[in-house]
Coordinates of C-alpha atoms and ligand atoms in Angstrom, one line a residue:
X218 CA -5.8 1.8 1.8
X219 CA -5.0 -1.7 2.6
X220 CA -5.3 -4.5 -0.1
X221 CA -4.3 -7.8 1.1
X222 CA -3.2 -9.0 4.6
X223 CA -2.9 -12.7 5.3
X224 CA -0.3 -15.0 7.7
X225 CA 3.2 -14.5 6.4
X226 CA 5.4 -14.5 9.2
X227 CA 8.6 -16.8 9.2
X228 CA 11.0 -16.8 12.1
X229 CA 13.5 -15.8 9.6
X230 CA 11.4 -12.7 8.9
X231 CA 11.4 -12.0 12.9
X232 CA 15.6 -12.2 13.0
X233 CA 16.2 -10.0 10.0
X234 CA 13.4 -7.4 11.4
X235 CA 14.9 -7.7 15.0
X236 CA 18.4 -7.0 13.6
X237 CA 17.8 -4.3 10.8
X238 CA 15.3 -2.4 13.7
X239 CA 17.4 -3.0 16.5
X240 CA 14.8 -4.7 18.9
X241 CA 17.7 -8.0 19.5
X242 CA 21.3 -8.5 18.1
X243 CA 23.4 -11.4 18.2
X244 CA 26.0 -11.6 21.6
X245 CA 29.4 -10.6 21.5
X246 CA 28.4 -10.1 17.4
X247 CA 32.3 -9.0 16.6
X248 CA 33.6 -11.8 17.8
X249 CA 31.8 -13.8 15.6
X250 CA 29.1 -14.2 18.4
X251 CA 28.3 -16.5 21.3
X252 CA 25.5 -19.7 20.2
X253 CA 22.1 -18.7 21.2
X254 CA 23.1 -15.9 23.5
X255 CA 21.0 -12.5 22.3
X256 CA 21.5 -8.7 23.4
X257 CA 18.3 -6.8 23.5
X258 CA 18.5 -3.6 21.8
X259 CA 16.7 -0.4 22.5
X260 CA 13.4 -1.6 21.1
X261 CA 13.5 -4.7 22.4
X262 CA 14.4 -3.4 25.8
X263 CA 11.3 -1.1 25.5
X264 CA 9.2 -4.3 24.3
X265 CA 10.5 -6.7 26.5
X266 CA 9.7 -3.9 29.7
X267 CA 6.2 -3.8 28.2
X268 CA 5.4 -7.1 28.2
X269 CA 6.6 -7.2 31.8
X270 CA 5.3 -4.4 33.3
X271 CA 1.6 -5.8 31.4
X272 CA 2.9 -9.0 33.8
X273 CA 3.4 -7.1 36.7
X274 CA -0.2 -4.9 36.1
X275 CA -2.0 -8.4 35.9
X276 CA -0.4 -10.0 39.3
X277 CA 0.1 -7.2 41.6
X278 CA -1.5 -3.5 40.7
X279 CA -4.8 -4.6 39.9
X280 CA -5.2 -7.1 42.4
X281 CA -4.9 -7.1 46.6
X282 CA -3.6 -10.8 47.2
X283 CA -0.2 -10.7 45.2
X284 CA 2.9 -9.2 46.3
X285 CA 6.7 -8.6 44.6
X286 CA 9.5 -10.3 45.1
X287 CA 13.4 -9.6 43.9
X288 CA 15.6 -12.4 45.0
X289 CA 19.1 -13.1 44.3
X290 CA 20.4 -14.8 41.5
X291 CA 22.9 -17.2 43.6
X292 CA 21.5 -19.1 46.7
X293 CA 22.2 -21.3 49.1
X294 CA 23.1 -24.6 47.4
X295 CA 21.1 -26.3 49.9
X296 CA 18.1 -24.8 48.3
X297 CA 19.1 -27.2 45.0
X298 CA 19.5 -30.2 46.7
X299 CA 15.9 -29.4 48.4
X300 CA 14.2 -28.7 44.9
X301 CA 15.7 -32.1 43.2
X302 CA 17.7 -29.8 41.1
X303 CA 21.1 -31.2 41.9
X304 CA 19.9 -34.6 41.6
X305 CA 17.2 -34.9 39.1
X306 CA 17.7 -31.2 36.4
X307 CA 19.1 -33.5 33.5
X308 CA 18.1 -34.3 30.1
X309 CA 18.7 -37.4 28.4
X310 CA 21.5 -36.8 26.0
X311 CA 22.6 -38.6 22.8
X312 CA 25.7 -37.8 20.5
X313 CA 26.4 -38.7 16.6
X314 CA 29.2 -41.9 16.4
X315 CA 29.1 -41.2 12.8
X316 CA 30.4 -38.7 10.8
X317 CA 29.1 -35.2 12.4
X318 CA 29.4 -36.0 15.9
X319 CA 26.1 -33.5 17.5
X320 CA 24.5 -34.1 20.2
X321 CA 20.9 -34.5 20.5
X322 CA 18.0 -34.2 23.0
X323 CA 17.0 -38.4 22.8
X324 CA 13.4 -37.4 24.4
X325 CA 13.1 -34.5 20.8
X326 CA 14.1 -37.3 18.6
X327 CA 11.4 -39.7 19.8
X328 CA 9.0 -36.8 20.1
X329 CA 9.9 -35.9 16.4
X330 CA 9.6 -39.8 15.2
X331 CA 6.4 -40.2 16.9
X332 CA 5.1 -37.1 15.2
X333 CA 6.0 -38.6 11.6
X334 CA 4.0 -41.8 12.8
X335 CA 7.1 -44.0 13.3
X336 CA 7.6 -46.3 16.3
X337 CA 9.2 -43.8 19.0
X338 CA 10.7 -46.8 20.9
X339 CA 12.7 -47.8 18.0
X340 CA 16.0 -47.5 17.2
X341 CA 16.9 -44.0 16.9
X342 CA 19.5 -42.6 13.9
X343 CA 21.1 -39.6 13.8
X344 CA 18.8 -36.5 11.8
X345 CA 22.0 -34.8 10.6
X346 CA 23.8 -37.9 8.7
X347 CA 22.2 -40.9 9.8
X348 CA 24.9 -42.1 12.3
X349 CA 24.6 -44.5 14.8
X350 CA 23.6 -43.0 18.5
X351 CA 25.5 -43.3 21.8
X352 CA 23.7 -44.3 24.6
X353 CA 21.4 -41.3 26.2
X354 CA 24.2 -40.1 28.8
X355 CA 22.3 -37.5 31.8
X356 CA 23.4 -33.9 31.0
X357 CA 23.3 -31.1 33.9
X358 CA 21.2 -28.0 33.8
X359 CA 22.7 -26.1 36.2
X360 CA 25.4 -23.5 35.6
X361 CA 28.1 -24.0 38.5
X362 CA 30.4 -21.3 39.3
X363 CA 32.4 -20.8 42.6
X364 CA 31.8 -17.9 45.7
X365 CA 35.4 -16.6 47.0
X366 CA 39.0 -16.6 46.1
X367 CA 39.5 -20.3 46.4
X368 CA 37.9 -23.0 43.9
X369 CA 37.3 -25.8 45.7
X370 CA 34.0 -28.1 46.1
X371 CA 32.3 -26.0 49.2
X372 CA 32.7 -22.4 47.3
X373 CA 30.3 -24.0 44.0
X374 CA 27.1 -22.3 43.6
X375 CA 25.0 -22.4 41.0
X376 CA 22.9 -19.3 38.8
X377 CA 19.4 -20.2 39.6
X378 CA 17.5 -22.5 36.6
X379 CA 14.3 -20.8 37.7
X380 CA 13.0 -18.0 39.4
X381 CA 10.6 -20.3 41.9
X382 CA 13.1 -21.4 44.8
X383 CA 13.6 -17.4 45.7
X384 CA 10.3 -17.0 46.1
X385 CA 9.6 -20.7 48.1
X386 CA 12.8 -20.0 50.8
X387 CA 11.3 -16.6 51.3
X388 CA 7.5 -17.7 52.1
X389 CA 8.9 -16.9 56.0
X390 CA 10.0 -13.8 55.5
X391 CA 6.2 -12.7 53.7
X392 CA 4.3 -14.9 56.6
X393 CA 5.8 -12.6 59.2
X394 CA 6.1 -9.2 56.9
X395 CA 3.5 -9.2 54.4
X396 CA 0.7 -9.7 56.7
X397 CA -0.9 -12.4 53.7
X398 CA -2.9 -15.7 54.6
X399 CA -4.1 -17.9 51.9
X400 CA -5.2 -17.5 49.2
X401 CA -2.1 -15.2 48.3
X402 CA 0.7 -15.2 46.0
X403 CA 4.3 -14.0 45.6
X404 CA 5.5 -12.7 42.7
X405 CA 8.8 -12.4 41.1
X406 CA 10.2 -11.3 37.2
X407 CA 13.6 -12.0 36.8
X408 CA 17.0 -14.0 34.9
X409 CA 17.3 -17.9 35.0
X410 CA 20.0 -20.0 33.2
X411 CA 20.2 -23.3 31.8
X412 CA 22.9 -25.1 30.4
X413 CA 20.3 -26.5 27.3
X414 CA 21.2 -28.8 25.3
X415 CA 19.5 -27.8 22.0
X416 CA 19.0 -24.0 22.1
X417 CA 17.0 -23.0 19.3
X418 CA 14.4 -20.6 17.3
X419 CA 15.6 -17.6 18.1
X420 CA 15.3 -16.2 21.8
X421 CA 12.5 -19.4 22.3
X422 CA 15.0 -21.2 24.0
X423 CA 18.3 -20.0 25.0
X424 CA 21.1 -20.3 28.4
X425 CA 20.4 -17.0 29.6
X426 CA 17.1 -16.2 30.4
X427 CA 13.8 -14.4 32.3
X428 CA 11.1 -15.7 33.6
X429 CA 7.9 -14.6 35.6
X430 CA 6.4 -16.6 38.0
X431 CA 4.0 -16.3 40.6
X432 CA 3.5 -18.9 43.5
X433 CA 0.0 -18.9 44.6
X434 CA -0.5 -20.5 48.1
X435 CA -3.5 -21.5 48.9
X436 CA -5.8 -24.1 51.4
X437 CA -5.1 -27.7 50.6
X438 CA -8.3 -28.2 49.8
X439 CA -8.5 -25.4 47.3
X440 CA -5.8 -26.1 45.0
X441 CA -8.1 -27.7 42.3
X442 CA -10.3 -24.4 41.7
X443 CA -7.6 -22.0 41.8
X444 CA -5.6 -24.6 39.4
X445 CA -8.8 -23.8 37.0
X446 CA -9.0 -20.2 37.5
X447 CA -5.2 -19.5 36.8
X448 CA -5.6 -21.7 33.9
X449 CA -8.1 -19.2 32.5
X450 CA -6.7 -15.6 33.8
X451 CA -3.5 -16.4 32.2
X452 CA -4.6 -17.9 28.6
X453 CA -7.1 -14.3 29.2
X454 CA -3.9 -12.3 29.5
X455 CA -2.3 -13.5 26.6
X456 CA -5.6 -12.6 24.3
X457 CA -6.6 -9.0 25.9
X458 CA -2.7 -8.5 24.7
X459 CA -4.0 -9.1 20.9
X460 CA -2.6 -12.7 20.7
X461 CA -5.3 -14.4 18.5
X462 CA -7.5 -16.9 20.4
X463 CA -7.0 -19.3 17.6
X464 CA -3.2 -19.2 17.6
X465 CA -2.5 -20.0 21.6
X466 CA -4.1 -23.3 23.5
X467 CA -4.2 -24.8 26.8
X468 CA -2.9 -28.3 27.1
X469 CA -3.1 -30.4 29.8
X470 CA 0.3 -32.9 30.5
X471 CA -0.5 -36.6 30.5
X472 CA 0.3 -38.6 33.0
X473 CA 3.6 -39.7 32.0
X474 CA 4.7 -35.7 31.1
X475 CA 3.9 -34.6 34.7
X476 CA 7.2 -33.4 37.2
X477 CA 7.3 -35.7 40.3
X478 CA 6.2 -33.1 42.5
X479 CA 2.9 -32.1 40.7
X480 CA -0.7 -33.4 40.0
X481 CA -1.9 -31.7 37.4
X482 CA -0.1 -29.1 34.8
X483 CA -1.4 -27.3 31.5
X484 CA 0.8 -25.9 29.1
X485 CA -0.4 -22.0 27.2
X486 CA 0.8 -22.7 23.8
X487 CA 1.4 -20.7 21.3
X488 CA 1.5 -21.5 17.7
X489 CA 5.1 -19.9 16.1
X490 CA 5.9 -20.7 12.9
X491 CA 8.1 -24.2 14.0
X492 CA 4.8 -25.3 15.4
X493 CA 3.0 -25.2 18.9
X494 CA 5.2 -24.7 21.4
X495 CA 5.3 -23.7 25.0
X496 CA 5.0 -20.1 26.6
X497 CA 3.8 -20.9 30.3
X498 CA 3.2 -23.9 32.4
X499 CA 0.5 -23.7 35.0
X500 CA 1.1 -26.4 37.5
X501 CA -0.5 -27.5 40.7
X502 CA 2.4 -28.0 43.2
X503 CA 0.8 -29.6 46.2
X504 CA 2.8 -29.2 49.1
X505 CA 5.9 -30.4 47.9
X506 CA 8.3 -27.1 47.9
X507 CA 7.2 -26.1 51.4
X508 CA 7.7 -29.5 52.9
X509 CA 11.0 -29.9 50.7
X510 CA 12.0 -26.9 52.4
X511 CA 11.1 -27.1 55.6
X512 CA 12.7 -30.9 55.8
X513 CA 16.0 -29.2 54.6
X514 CA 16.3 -26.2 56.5
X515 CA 14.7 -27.1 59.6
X516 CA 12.4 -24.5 59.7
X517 CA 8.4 -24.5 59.8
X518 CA 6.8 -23.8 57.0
X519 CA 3.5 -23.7 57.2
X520 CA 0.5 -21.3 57.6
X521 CA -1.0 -20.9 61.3
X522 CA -4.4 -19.3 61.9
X523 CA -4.0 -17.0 64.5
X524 CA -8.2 -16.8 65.3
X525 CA -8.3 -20.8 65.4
X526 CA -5.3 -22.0 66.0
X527 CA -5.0 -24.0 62.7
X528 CA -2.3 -25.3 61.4
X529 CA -1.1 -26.8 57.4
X530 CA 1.3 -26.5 54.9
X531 CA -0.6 -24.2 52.0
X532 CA -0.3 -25.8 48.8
X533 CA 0.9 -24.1 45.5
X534 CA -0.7 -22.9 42.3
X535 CA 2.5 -21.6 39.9
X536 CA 1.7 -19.9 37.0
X537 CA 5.6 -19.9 35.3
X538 CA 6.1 -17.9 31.8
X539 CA 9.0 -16.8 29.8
X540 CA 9.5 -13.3 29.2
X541 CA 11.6 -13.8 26.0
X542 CA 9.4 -16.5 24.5
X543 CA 6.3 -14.0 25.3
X544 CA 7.9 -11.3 23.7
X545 CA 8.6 -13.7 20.4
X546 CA 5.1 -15.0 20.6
X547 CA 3.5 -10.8 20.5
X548 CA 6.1 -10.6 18.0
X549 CA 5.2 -13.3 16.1
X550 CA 1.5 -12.9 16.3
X551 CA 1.8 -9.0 15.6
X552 CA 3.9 -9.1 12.3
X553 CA 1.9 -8.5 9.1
X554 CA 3.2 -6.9 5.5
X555 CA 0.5 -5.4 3.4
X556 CA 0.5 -3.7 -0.4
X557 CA -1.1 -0.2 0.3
X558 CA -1.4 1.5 -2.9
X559 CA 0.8 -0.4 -4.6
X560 CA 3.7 -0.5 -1.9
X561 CA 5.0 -2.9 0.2
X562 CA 5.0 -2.7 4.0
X563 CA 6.0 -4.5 6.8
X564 CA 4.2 -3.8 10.1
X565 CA 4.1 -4.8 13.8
X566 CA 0.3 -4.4 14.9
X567 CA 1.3 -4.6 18.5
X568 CA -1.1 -3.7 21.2
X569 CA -0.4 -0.2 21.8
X570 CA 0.7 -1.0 25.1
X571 CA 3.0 -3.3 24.3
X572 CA 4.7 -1.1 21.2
X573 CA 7.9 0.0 22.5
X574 CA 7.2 3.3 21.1
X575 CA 3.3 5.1 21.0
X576 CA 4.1 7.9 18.7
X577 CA 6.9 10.0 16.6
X578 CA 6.4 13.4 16.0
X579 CA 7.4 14.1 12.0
X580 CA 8.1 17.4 10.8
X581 CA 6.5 17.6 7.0
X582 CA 9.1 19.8 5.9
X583 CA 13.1 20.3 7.4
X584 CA 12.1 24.1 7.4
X585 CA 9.5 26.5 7.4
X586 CA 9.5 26.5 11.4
X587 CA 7.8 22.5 11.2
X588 CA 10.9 21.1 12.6
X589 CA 11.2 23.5 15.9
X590 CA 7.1 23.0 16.7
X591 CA 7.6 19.4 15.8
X592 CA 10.2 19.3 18.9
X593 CA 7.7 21.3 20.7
X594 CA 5.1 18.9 20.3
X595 CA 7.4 15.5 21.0
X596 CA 9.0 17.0 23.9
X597 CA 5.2 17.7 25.4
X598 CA 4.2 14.1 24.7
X599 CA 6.9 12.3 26.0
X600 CA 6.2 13.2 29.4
X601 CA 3.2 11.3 29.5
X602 CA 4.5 8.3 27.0
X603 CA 7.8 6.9 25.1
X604 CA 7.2 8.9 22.2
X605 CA 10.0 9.8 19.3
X606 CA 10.9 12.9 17.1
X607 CA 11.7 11.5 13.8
X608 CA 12.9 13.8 11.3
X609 CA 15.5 11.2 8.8
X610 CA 14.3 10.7 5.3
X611 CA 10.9 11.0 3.3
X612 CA 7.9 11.1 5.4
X613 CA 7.3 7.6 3.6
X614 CA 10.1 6.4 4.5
X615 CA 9.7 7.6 8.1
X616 CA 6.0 5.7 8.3
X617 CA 7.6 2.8 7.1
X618 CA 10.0 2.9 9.8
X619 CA 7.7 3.5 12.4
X620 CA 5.3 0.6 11.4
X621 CA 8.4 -1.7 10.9
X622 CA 8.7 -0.8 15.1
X623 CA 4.6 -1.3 15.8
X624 CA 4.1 2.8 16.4
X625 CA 0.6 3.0 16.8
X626 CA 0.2 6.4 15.5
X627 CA 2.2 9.0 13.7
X628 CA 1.7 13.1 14.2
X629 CA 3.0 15.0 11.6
X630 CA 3.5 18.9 11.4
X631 CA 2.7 20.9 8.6
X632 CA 1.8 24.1 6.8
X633 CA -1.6 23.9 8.3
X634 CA -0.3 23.4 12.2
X635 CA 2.0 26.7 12.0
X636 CA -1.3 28.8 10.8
X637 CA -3.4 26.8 13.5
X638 CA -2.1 24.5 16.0
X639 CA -3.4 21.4 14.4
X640 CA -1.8 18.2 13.5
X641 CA -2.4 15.3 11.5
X642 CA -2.9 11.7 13.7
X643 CA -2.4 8.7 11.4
X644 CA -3.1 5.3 12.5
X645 CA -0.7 2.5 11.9
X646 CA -3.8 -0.2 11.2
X647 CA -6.7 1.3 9.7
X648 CA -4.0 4.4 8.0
X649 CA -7.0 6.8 8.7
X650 CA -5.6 10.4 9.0
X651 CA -7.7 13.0 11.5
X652 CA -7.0 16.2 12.0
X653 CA -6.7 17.4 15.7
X654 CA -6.1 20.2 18.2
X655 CA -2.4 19.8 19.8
X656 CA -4.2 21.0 23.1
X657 CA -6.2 17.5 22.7
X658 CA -3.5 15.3 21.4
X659 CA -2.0 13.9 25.0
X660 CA -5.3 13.4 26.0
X661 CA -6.5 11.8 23.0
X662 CA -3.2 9.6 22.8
X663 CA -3.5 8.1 26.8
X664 CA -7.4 7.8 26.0
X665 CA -6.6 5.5 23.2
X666 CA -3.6 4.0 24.7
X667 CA -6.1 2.4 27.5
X668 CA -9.3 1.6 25.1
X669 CA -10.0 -2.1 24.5
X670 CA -8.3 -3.5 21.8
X671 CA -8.2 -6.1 19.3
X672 CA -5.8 -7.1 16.6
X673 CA -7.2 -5.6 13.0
X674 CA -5.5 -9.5 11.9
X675 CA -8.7 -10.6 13.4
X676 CA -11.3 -8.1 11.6
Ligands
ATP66 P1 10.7 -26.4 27.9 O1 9.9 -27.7 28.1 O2 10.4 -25.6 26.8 O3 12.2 -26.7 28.2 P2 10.1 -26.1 30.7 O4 8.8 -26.8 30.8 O5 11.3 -26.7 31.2 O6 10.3 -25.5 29.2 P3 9.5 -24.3 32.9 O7 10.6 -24.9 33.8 O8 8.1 -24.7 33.1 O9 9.9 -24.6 31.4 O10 9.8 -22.8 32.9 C1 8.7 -21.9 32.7 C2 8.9 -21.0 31.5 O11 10.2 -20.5 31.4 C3 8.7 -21.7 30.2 O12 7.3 -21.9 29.9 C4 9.4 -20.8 29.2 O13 8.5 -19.7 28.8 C5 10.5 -20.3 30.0 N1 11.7 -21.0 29.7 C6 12.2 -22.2 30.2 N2 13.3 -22.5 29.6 C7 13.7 -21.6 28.8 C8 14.8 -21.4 27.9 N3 15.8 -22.2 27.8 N4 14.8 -20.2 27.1 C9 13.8 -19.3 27.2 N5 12.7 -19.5 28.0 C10 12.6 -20.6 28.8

C-alpha cells in the first residue's frame, strides 16, 4: 500500500514524462528542433481532447444560452486594425549590448526586480551577463504572411493572435441564425499564434497555440453580475477537474494592468512549479469590440428587441483560457511518485475524465487462453471508452506504465476468469483490487467514470 506521497513535481519531471510516455515531443526533433514549438503525441492528443471536450461540456451541452463557433484562422485584416491589434499588439523589447546579445521582455525584468524588492524603475542590467540594455524597442505580435501568388502589401494577412475577433465579426450572423438575445454567449476552441518574445516553461507559453474562449453578451447594465458569476463558474471548473483549491487563485488586475478596452479583469492562476502564473483571464469588455466593429465595417451591431422595440449594443463578459497551459496545469497538479512496498512509482492521478486512457486490459499470462479473452474483453470496452490491451512486459511493469499515463484502472485476466468469467479491477490511487463479473465491468467502469471526484493528493 502506499507509504509516502508529498509535492514533488518539477517542470523537468513533466518534459522527461511527456517525452519518455509520448504525451508531447519536441518539433521537427531530427532537425535538431524548432524553439518552443511542441508536437502532441498520442497521449497528449487524447489529454489535450479531454480537457477540451470538459471545455466544451461546461459552455455548451449542459447549458441552453451558449452556442459553437469554428472560425477561420486568417481574416479580414480590417478586423486587426478594428481590435487595436495592428497598432497597439507589441511588447516592449530590450536586447544585451554586452557580451551575449538576448533579448528581453523590459516589462519581466522590472516585474522580476520588483519581486526581489529592488526599485523596478531603476536602471535595468542584463540577467544573462550583466550588459548594458538598449532602449525598449516595440516588438509585433502578429505573424504576417501573404494571400495569393503575388507578395505585395494588399495580399498580407495575418494568423489570428486570439480566437475572440472570429467570434465578435460573426455576432451578425448568430443575431439573425441563432435565434439568441442576451444573456448568451458564443463559443469557440481553436489555434492562435504569437510571435512571443520569451517563450518558455514548456508548452506555458509558446508561438503556436489554442485557446478557448467564450464571449458572453449581455444587457449593459448586467455586465457587473455576470463578470462575478463567470469569475466563479470558471475557477469551479478548474477544481471539479481535481485541480487543488489551494494551488489555483483568482486575481483581480490593478488598475494600471488593465487592457484599454476593459473595466475590470481577474486572472485564474495556477501555481506550477516557476510560480503562479496565468491560465485564463476573465475580463469585462464593455462595448468596445461591437462598437470597434461596427465603426469599421459599417454595419450595426447591436441587439434589437423585437416586442419593444429596444435598441443597444450588448456588452461582453470573455472568459479566455489556454488549452495547452490547462493541460500543463492538470498535469502539473496530477503528477505524484509514491514508494509502494518498497518500489518506486510515478503516477498521474488525473481525473478519470480527463486520463487519456480509462483502462488496459492485461493478460496475466502470454498463454493459457488469458491473452485471447483478454482481447475479448478490451475489444468490448472500447466501444463505450478509450480503453488499451496491454500485453508488453511484467504485469509490474505494465502497471507502472499505465500509472505513468494516469489509467484509472487496470483489468487483468487470469486463471480464475477462464474457469469463471471474473476479472480483477485495480485502482490506480487507492491500488485496492476487487474482483468482478465481466457482464458488470462496462457498466461499473462508465458508473465510475461520471462519480464525483476528488484528487487522493487532497485526502
Ligand atoms: P500572458 O500574459 O501570459 O502573455 P495574456 O494575458 O496575453 O497571457 P490572453 O490574451 O488573455 O493572454 O489569452 C488568453 C489565454 O490564452 C491565456 O490565459 C493563456 O492561457 C493563453 N495564451 C496566451 N498566450 C499564450 C502563449 N503564448 N502560449 C500558450 N498559451 C497562451
Amino acid at each position: 500500500m502506499a507509504t509516502e506521497a508529498h509535492d514533488v513535481v518539477t517542470m523537468e519531471k513533466i518534459v522527461a514524462l511527456c517525452k519518455r510516455r509520448g504525451f508531447i515531443f519536441q518539433s521537427s526533433e531530427i532537425y535538431g528542433g524548432l524553439a518552443s514549438t511542441y508536437d502532441y503525441g498520442h497521449y497528449g492528443v487524447l489529454l489535450k481532447t479531454n480537457v477540451k471536450n470538459e471545455w466544451w461540456r461546461a459552455m455548451v451541452q449542459e447549458r441552453d444560452d451558449i452556442v459553437a463557433l469554428d472560425a477561420a484562422i486568417l481574416m479580414h485584416p480590417r478586423v486587426w486594425e478594428a481590435s487595436g491589434h495592428l497598432e497597439g499588439f507589441t511588447d516592449p523589447l530590450v536586447q544585451c549590448l554586452g557580451k551575449c546579445k538576448r533579448r528581453w521582455r523590459e516589462d519581466h525584468l522590472r516585474e522580476a526586480v520588483e519581486a526581489e524588492g529592488g526599485d523596478p524603475n531603476a536602471e535595468l542590467r542584463c540577467p544573462e551577463c550583466g550588459g548594458e540594455l538598449s532602449e525598449p524597442r516595440n516588438f509585433h505580435l502578429m505573424f504576417e504572411t501573404n494571400m495569393g501568388p503575388v507578395k505585395d502589401e494588399g495580399s498580407t494577412v495575418y494568423l489570428r493572435p486570439e480566437t475572440a475577433q472570429g467570434i465578435f465579426v460573426n455576432f451578425k450572423n448568430y443575431m439573425q441564425f441563432a435565434r439568441k438575445k442576451p444573456p448568451f454567449g458564443i463559443a469557440q476552441v481553436g489555434k492562435s499564434f504569437r510571435n512571443e518574445i520569451t517563450p518558455a516553461n514548456f508548452i506555458f507559453r509558446t508561438r503556436e497555440f489554442e485557446q478557448m474562449e467564450m464571449e458572453y453578451f449581455v444587457p449593459p447594465d448586467d455586465a457587473p453580475q455576470w463578470y462575478e458569476y463567470w469569475q466563479k463558474a470558471r475557477f469551479d471548473w478548474y477544481t471539479e477537474l481535481g485541480i487543488r483549491p489551494d494551488h489555483l487563485q483568482l486575481r483581480p488586475h490593478d488598475a494600471d494592468e488593465l487592457s484599454h478596452y476593459s473595466s475590470a479583469t481577474s486572472d485564474v492562476e495556477y501555481l506550477f512549479p516557476m510560480g503562479w502564473s496565468e491560465l485564463e483571464g476573465i475580463a469585462n469588455r464593455g462595448d468596445f469590440d461591437l462598437t470597434q466593429h461596427a465603426k469599421f465595417s459599417g454595419e450595426k451591431l447591436e441587439y434589437v428587441d423585437s416586442a419593444t422595440g429596444d435598441r443597444y449594443v450588448p456588452h461582453v463578459i470573455e472568459p479566455a483560457a489556454g488549452a495547452d497551459r490547462t493541460t500543463l496545469a492538470f498535469m502539473v497538479d496530477a503528477y505524484d511518485e509514491e514508494t509502494v512496498e518498497g518500489r518506486e512509482r510515478v503516477v498521474l492521478r488525473l481525473h478519470p475524465r480527463l486520463a487519456p486512457v480509462k483502462v488496459a486490459v492485461m493478460p496475466l499470462l502470454n498463454k493459457d487462453g488469458h491473452p485471447e479473452r483478454a482481447r475479448q474483453v478490451y475489444e468490448m470496452l472500447r466501444t463505450r471508452m478509450n480503453a488499451e490491451y496491454d500485453t508488453g512486459g511484467s504485469i509490474g511493469k505494465r502497471y507502472r506504465r499505465q500509472d505513468e499515463i494516469g489509467t484509472p484502472w487496470g483489468v487483468t485476466i487470469d486463471h480464475q476468469t477462464i474457469e469463471d468469467d471474473t476479472v480483477t479491477l485495480r485502482d490506480r490511487d487507492s491500488l485496492d483490487q476487487t474482483r468482478i463479473a465481466i457482464g458488470e465491468l462496462a457498466d461499473e467502469l462508465t458508473r465510475r467514470l461520471h462519480a464525483p471526484w476528488q484528487t487522493p493528493k487532497l485526502a
